[in-house]
Amino acid sequence: MEKRLREGVTTGSCAAGAALASLLWQLNGECPEKVEILTPAGKVLTLPICPVDYGVCGVIKDAGDDPDVTDGCMVVARVDEDLDSSRIVFKAGEGVGTVTFPGLKVPVGEPAINPVPREMISRALRPYLNGKGACVTLSIPGGEELAKKTFNSRVGVVGGLSILGTSGIVRPMSEEAMKDSLALELKAAFCRGHKRLAFVLGAGGEKKVKEVFGDQVCCVMVSNYIGFMLDQAVLLGVEAILVAGFGGKLVKLAADIMNTHSHVADGRRETLCTFAALRGAPVQVIREIYQCRTVQGAMEVIKANGLSQIWTDIAMEGARKCRMRTHDQISVAVVLFDQEGQILGQSHHVEDVLNG
């Protein structure tokens, strides 16, 4: 039987628990050992409290079985009552980022504390404030370093991590979380005015695109989720996209495989064999390509037999399949690189796609 994955707690829930404990400590003169928080999902969480300083409390993030970089970090809160206001305002302390790009869920200049965690914190504090306001300062020690492992800098959150969570509960669905992050990066780029983009699978692809086509190209990471990100681009109104990456991965596009993860589909050898056959390769060469254990090995066979033109054919077909995915609403070009970063093949109109 498969193990049932353990749920965790969002940074938003941790922040709400820490903030409530901070206020209760100041009101009662004693730090509570634990507090209860009602999550938007309707589940009540009992959170152990770590005293940090007088009136300053922390909650250790437990991400459950989700591969979250914030697992094990402490979310720290200090609540200062405001007798002159009824508003609850938020400040970013150490390790909590600030929003610098438009298009996110909070305005530019605000701490990267999303609306749902803000509401959770406010709901937890209101019964004890008696109509008064408060300033809630949230910190995550070490958060600035941890943020380097996230997409924060790419969506304009600088200086640390974001306080996130829509349900208050971390459910171990890492693929959906990844897609949400990628879609957010795309939206942030679009809101900064970039309507012509390069889709890259990772940091290596971004570096190569900027080396070849210039630093002005706005790159958006899509990981394996090319089809999903094309769908998101259509919804936003993106005008043109260059899909660029290692030929051994992007060869799948020509077979209309829009999620390039190996657990979804492979078909790389079959695709290479098909395009080699269309170029008139003899059966013996096609069989040799098919028997290669790696795409790199197939590349060597293709080159040795004078079939390098198939990379252009594959790029052209990949671009056509991507345009079909967008229902011809977005102009798409494809560039394939080899392991050394040299262009194997590219579709037509690459410069037009990038520069209009």
Short mmCIF file of C-alpha atoms in Angstrom, two decimals:
data_model
loop_
_atom_site.label_atom_id
_atom_site.label_comp_id
_atom_site.label_asym_id
_atom_site.label_seq_id
_atom_site.Cartn_x
_atom_site.Cartn_y
_atom_site.Cartn_z
CA MET A 1 0.00 0.00 0.00
CA GLU A 2 1.18 3.53 -0.75
CA LYS A 3 2.09 5.72 2.20
CA ARG A 4 -0.36 8.55 2.78
CA LEU A 5 1.54 11.81 2.55
CA ARG A 6 1.53 13.91 5.71
CA GLU A 7 0.04 17.40 5.55
CA GLY A 8 1.94 20.42 6.83
CA VAL A 9 1.38 23.99 7.95
CA THR A 10 1.79 27.09 5.76
CA THR A 11 4.01 30.01 6.66
CA GLY A 12 0.77 32.00 6.92
CA SER A 13 -0.55 29.72 9.65
CA CYS A 14 2.79 29.89 11.46
CA ALA A 15 2.68 33.69 11.28
CA ALA A 16 -0.87 33.79 12.64
CA GLY A 17 0.06 31.53 15.55
CA ALA A 18 3.21 33.51 16.36
CA ALA A 19 1.33 36.83 16.19
CA LEU A 20 -1.46 35.61 18.49
CA ALA A 21 1.10 34.29 21.00
CA SER A 22 2.96 37.62 20.91
CA LEU A 23 -0.20 39.56 21.74
CA LEU A 24 -1.31 37.11 24.44
CA TRP A 25 2.10 37.25 26.10
CA GLN A 26 1.93 41.03 26.32
CA LEU A 27 -1.66 40.98 27.61
CA ASN A 28 -1.24 38.17 30.15
CA GLY A 29 2.41 38.56 31.11
CA GLU A 30 3.23 34.97 30.20
CA CYS A 31 4.22 33.31 26.93
CA PRO A 32 1.68 30.64 25.97
CA GLU A 33 3.07 27.17 25.33
CA LYS A 34 0.70 26.73 22.40
CA VAL A 35 -2.12 28.49 20.58
CA GLU A 36 -5.00 27.40 18.37
CA ILE A 37 -5.54 28.87 14.91
CA LEU A 38 -8.57 28.36 12.68
CA THR A 39 -7.45 27.92 9.08
CA PRO A 40 -9.42 28.98 5.99
CA ALA A 41 -9.78 25.26 5.26
CA GLY A 42 -11.83 24.99 8.47
CA LYS A 43 -9.21 22.98 10.33
CA VAL A 44 -8.08 24.06 13.79
CA LEU A 45 -4.31 23.91 14.26
CA THR A 46 -2.61 23.64 17.62
CA LEU A 47 0.79 25.27 17.25
CA PRO A 48 3.65 25.03 19.81
CA ILE A 49 5.15 28.43 20.60
CA CYS A 50 8.84 29.28 20.87
CA PRO A 51 9.60 32.35 23.03
CA VAL A 52 12.22 34.51 21.31
CA ASP A 53 12.27 37.70 23.37
CA TYR A 54 9.73 39.43 25.60
CA GLY A 55 6.55 39.65 23.53
CA VAL A 56 8.27 38.09 20.50
CA CYS A 57 7.21 34.56 19.55
CA GLY A 58 8.06 32.01 16.90
CA VAL A 59 6.46 28.95 15.32
CA ILE A 60 8.52 26.27 13.59
CA LYS A 61 7.29 25.55 10.07
CA ASP A 62 6.40 21.90 9.45
CA ALA A 63 5.82 21.32 5.74
CA GLY A 64 4.73 17.72 6.21
CA ASP A 65 5.83 15.58 3.28
CA ASP A 66 5.95 18.51 0.85
CA PRO A 67 9.47 19.33 -0.41
CA ASP A 68 9.37 22.93 0.82
CA VAL A 69 12.53 25.00 1.36
CA THR A 70 10.91 26.66 4.38
CA ASP A 71 10.44 23.36 6.23
CA GLY A 72 12.00 23.67 9.69
CA CYS A 73 12.44 27.44 9.63
CA MET A 74 10.96 29.67 12.34
CA VAL A 75 8.34 32.31 11.58
CA VAL A 76 8.66 35.04 14.21
CA ALA A 77 6.10 37.73 15.06
CA ARG A 78 6.00 40.83 17.19
CA VAL A 79 2.70 42.65 17.71
CA ASP A 80 2.68 46.29 18.83
CA GLU A 81 -0.71 47.72 19.73
CA ASP A 82 -1.72 51.03 18.10
CA LEU A 83 -4.02 53.06 20.34
CA ASP A 84 -4.57 55.74 17.69
CA SER A 85 -5.91 53.48 14.96
CA SER A 86 -8.17 50.51 14.41
CA ARG A 87 -6.11 49.20 11.47
CA ILE A 88 -3.80 46.21 11.52
CA VAL A 89 -0.71 46.89 9.45
CA PHE A 90 2.19 44.64 8.53
CA LYS A 91 5.95 45.11 8.39
CA ALA A 92 8.69 42.89 7.00
CA GLY A 93 11.39 41.99 9.48
CA GLU A 94 14.53 39.97 8.89
CA GLY A 95 14.14 37.36 6.14
CA VAL A 96 10.70 38.46 4.91
CA GLY A 97 10.71 39.96 1.44
CA THR A 98 9.29 43.14 -0.01
CA VAL A 99 7.31 43.30 -3.26
CA THR A 100 9.02 45.33 -6.00
CA PHE A 101 7.13 44.26 -9.16
CA PRO A 102 3.45 44.78 -10.01
CA GLY A 103 1.21 41.79 -10.70
CA LEU A 104 1.47 40.01 -7.35
CA LYS A 105 -1.28 39.72 -4.75
CA VAL A 106 -0.03 42.69 -2.70
CA PRO A 107 1.04 46.13 -3.97
CA VAL A 108 4.59 47.22 -4.75
CA GLY A 109 6.40 48.37 -1.61
CA GLU A 110 4.41 46.15 0.73
CA PRO A 111 5.84 43.23 2.71
CA ALA A 112 5.47 39.95 0.83
CA ILE A 113 2.68 38.78 3.12
CA ASN A 114 -0.19 37.50 1.02
CA PRO A 115 -3.84 38.51 1.62
CA VAL A 116 -4.98 35.21 3.17
CA PRO A 117 -2.24 35.17 5.85
CA ARG A 118 -3.00 38.83 6.59
CA GLU A 119 -6.64 37.93 7.09
CA MET A 120 -5.74 34.93 9.26
CA ILE A 121 -3.55 37.10 11.49
CA SER A 122 -6.17 39.85 11.73
CA ARG A 123 -8.90 37.36 12.58
CA ALA A 124 -6.74 35.83 15.32
CA LEU A 125 -5.86 39.21 16.88
CA ARG A 126 -9.15 41.11 16.64
CA PRO A 127 -10.88 39.47 19.66
CA TYR A 128 -8.01 40.62 21.91
CA LEU A 129 -7.46 44.14 20.55
CA ASN A 130 -10.81 45.56 21.70
CA GLY A 131 -11.13 47.81 18.69
CA LYS A 132 -7.52 49.00 18.74
CA GLY A 133 -5.11 48.65 15.84
CA ALA A 134 -1.76 46.92 15.71
CA CYS A 135 1.49 46.70 13.80
CA VAL A 136 2.55 43.11 13.09
CA THR A 137 6.22 42.61 12.25
CA LEU A 138 7.05 39.20 10.79
CA SER A 139 10.54 37.73 10.48
CA ILE A 140 12.08 34.50 9.25
CA PRO A 141 15.68 34.15 10.48
CA GLY A 142 17.79 32.97 7.54
CA GLY A 143 14.96 33.74 5.13
CA GLU A 144 17.04 35.89 2.79
CA GLU A 145 19.40 33.00 2.11
CA LEU A 146 16.53 30.50 1.77
CA ALA A 147 14.82 32.80 -0.74
CA LYS A 148 17.67 32.16 -3.19
CA LYS A 149 16.24 28.64 -3.60
CA THR A 150 12.81 29.98 -4.59
CA PHE A 151 11.34 31.96 -7.49
CA ASN A 152 11.03 35.10 -5.34
CA SER A 153 13.69 37.20 -7.04
CA ARG A 154 12.19 36.41 -10.44
CA VAL A 155 8.75 37.70 -9.46
CA GLY A 156 10.11 40.79 -7.75
CA VAL A 157 10.17 39.78 -4.08
CA VAL A 158 13.50 40.93 -2.64
CA GLY A 159 15.13 40.58 0.74
CA GLY A 160 13.63 37.30 1.82
CA LEU A 161 10.77 34.84 1.70
CA SER A 162 7.05 35.34 1.21
CA ILE A 163 4.41 34.56 3.83
CA LEU A 164 2.04 32.35 1.86
CA GLY A 165 -0.94 30.05 2.11
CA THR A 166 -4.51 30.03 0.86
CA SER A 167 -5.89 27.21 3.00
CA GLY A 168 -3.52 27.36 5.96
CA ILE A 169 -2.58 23.74 5.28
CA VAL A 170 0.31 22.47 3.16
CA ARG A 171 -0.94 19.57 1.10
CA PRO A 172 1.89 17.63 -0.52
CA MET A 173 1.08 18.35 -4.13
CA SER A 174 4.46 19.64 -5.20
CA GLU A 175 3.67 19.54 -8.93
CA GLU A 176 0.72 21.89 -8.51
CA ALA A 177 2.78 24.16 -6.26
CA MET A 178 5.51 24.28 -8.90
CA LYS A 179 3.01 25.16 -11.64
CA ASP A 180 1.54 27.91 -9.47
CA SER A 181 5.01 29.38 -8.98
CA LEU A 182 5.78 29.25 -12.69
CA ALA A 183 2.48 30.87 -13.60
CA LEU A 184 3.15 33.63 -11.08
CA GLU A 185 6.56 34.32 -12.63
CA LEU A 186 4.93 34.56 -16.06
CA LYS A 187 2.27 36.96 -14.78
CA ALA A 188 4.88 39.13 -13.08
CA ALA A 189 6.89 39.38 -16.32
CA PHE A 190 3.77 40.27 -18.30
CA CYS A 191 2.73 42.92 -15.78
CA ARG A 192 6.17 44.51 -16.14
CA GLY A 193 5.32 45.03 -19.80
CA HIS A 194 7.01 42.01 -21.38
CA LYS A 195 4.68 40.68 -24.07
CA ARG A 196 7.45 38.89 -25.99
CA LEU A 197 9.15 36.25 -23.89
CA ALA A 198 11.56 33.36 -23.94
CA PHE A 199 10.41 30.15 -22.27
CA VAL A 200 13.39 28.29 -20.81
CA LEU A 201 13.47 25.04 -18.86
CA GLY A 202 15.99 26.20 -16.27
CA ALA A 203 18.83 28.53 -15.36
CA GLY A 204 21.19 27.00 -17.93
CA GLY A 205 18.73 27.69 -20.73
CA GLU A 206 18.25 31.27 -19.56
CA LYS A 207 21.99 31.89 -19.52
CA LYS A 208 22.38 30.54 -23.04
CA VAL A 209 19.44 32.52 -24.44
CA LYS A 210 20.88 35.75 -23.05
CA GLU A 211 24.34 34.92 -24.41
CA VAL A 212 22.98 34.25 -27.90
CA PHE A 213 20.11 36.73 -28.19
CA GLY A 214 21.05 39.45 -25.69
CA ASP A 215 20.46 40.42 -22.08
CA GLN A 216 17.31 42.32 -23.06
CA VAL A 217 15.40 39.07 -23.61
CA CYS A 218 12.93 38.42 -20.79
CA CYS A 219 13.19 34.75 -19.83
CA VAL A 220 10.52 32.84 -17.94
CA MET A 221 11.27 29.42 -16.50
CA VAL A 222 8.73 26.77 -17.41
CA SER A 223 10.45 23.59 -16.16
CA ASN A 224 8.67 20.66 -17.83
CA TYR A 225 5.29 22.40 -18.11
CA ILE A 226 5.49 23.94 -21.56
CA GLY A 227 1.88 23.26 -22.52
CA PHE A 228 0.55 24.57 -19.23
CA MET A 229 2.62 27.73 -19.53
CA LEU A 230 1.49 28.28 -23.13
CA ASP A 231 -2.09 28.06 -21.85
CA GLN A 232 -1.31 30.66 -19.18
CA ALA A 233 0.32 32.91 -21.78
CA VAL A 234 -2.85 32.82 -23.89
CA LEU A 235 -4.95 33.85 -20.88
CA LEU A 236 -2.65 36.81 -20.20
CA GLY A 237 -2.45 37.99 -23.81
CA VAL A 238 1.24 37.33 -24.47
CA GLU A 239 2.10 38.16 -28.10
CA ALA A 240 5.13 35.99 -28.89
CA ILE A 241 7.24 33.28 -27.29
CA LEU A 242 10.62 31.73 -28.01
CA VAL A 243 10.89 28.23 -26.55
CA ALA A 244 14.58 27.45 -26.09
CA GLY A 245 16.48 24.60 -24.50
CA PHE A 246 18.45 21.40 -24.88
CA GLY A 247 17.46 19.59 -28.07
CA GLY A 248 17.34 16.25 -26.29
CA LYS A 249 14.50 17.57 -24.14
CA LEU A 250 12.62 19.79 -26.56
CA VAL A 251 12.57 17.15 -29.29
CA LYS A 252 9.39 16.00 -27.54
CA LEU A 253 7.55 19.12 -28.71
CA ALA A 254 7.63 17.85 -32.29
CA ALA A 255 5.66 14.81 -31.08
CA ASP A 256 3.12 17.12 -29.40
CA ILE A 257 4.37 16.15 -25.92
CA MET A 258 3.84 19.36 -23.97
CA ASN A 259 4.91 18.09 -20.55
CA THR A 260 8.51 17.02 -21.03
CA HIS A 261 8.90 15.14 -17.74
CA SER A 262 9.95 11.53 -18.30
CA HIS A 263 7.09 10.20 -16.17
CA VAL A 264 4.58 11.70 -18.63
CA ALA A 265 6.05 10.52 -21.92
CA ASP A 266 9.34 9.93 -23.66
CA GLY A 267 9.18 9.25 -27.39
CA ARG A 268 12.49 10.98 -28.10
CA ARG A 269 14.08 8.12 -30.00
CA GLU A 270 10.89 7.52 -31.93
CA THR A 271 10.71 11.19 -32.87
CA LEU A 272 14.33 11.28 -33.99
CA CYS A 273 13.83 8.13 -36.04
CA THR A 274 10.72 9.58 -37.70
CA PHE A 275 12.47 12.77 -38.77
CA ALA A 276 15.55 10.85 -39.91
CA ALA A 277 13.30 8.64 -42.06
CA LEU A 278 11.60 11.71 -43.52
CA ARG A 279 15.06 12.92 -44.57
CA GLY A 280 15.64 9.63 -46.36
CA ALA A 281 17.91 7.91 -43.84
CA PRO A 282 18.41 4.19 -44.56
CA VAL A 283 16.87 1.61 -42.25
CA GLN A 284 20.25 0.70 -40.81
CA VAL A 285 20.85 4.29 -39.63
CA ILE A 286 17.35 4.58 -38.24
CA ARG A 287 17.88 1.36 -36.32
CA GLU A 288 21.20 2.70 -35.00
CA ILE A 289 19.48 5.87 -33.76
CA TYR A 290 16.75 3.82 -32.13
CA GLN A 291 19.26 1.63 -30.31
CA CYS A 292 21.08 4.59 -28.74
CA ARG A 293 20.66 4.68 -24.97
CA THR A 294 20.94 8.47 -24.77
CA VAL A 295 19.97 11.42 -26.93
CA GLN A 296 23.59 12.53 -26.85
CA GLY A 297 24.54 9.23 -28.44
CA ALA A 298 21.82 9.67 -31.06
CA MET A 299 23.17 13.14 -31.81
CA GLU A 300 26.52 11.64 -32.70
CA VAL A 301 24.89 9.10 -35.05
CA ILE A 302 22.82 11.84 -36.67
CA LYS A 303 25.88 14.03 -37.24
CA ALA A 304 28.01 11.18 -38.53
CA ASN A 305 25.40 10.33 -41.15
CA GLY A 306 24.89 13.85 -42.45
CA LEU A 307 21.40 14.19 -40.96
CA SER A 308 21.91 17.36 -38.89
CA GLN A 309 19.16 19.09 -40.87
CA ILE A 310 16.60 17.12 -38.88
CA TRP A 311 17.17 19.43 -35.89
CA THR A 312 15.79 22.31 -37.93
CA ASP A 313 12.89 20.09 -39.01
CA ILE A 314 12.20 19.18 -35.39
CA ALA A 315 12.37 22.82 -34.29
CA MET A 316 9.97 23.82 -37.07
CA GLU A 317 7.49 21.10 -36.13
CA GLY A 318 7.86 21.86 -32.42
CA ALA A 319 7.04 25.51 -33.07
CA ARG A 320 4.02 24.49 -35.13
CA LYS A 321 2.73 22.23 -32.37
CA CYS A 322 3.21 25.02 -29.80
CA ARG A 323 1.27 27.45 -32.00
CA MET A 324 -1.48 24.86 -32.28
CA ARG A 325 -1.56 24.64 -28.49
CA THR A 326 -2.24 28.39 -28.36
CA HIS A 327 -4.90 28.09 -31.11
CA ASP A 328 -2.63 30.33 -33.22
CA GLN A 329 -3.11 33.20 -30.79
CA ILE A 330 0.61 33.45 -30.02
CA SER A 331 3.54 33.51 -32.43
CA VAL A 332 5.99 30.80 -31.31
CA ALA A 333 9.54 29.97 -32.37
CA VAL A 334 11.77 27.16 -31.11
CA VAL A 335 15.56 26.99 -30.70
CA LEU A 336 17.37 23.74 -29.87
CA PHE A 337 20.81 23.78 -28.19
CA ASP A 338 23.32 20.98 -27.83
CA GLN A 339 25.15 20.15 -24.60
CA GLU A 340 27.85 22.73 -25.38
CA GLY A 341 25.27 25.45 -25.90
CA GLN A 342 25.58 25.58 -29.68
CA ILE A 343 22.44 25.91 -31.76
CA LEU A 344 21.42 22.55 -33.22
CA GLY A 345 18.42 23.86 -35.09
CA GLN A 346 15.86 26.63 -35.00
CA SER A 347 12.53 27.43 -36.52
CA HIS A 348 11.83 30.43 -38.72
CA HIS A 349 11.24 33.96 -37.44
CA VAL A 350 13.20 33.71 -34.16
CA GLU A 351 14.27 37.36 -34.32
CA ASP A 352 10.75 38.46 -35.23
CA VAL A 353 9.35 36.63 -32.22
CA LEU A 354 11.84 38.29 -29.86
CA ASN A 355 11.86 41.79 -31.32
CA GLY A 356 8.52 42.19 -33.12
#
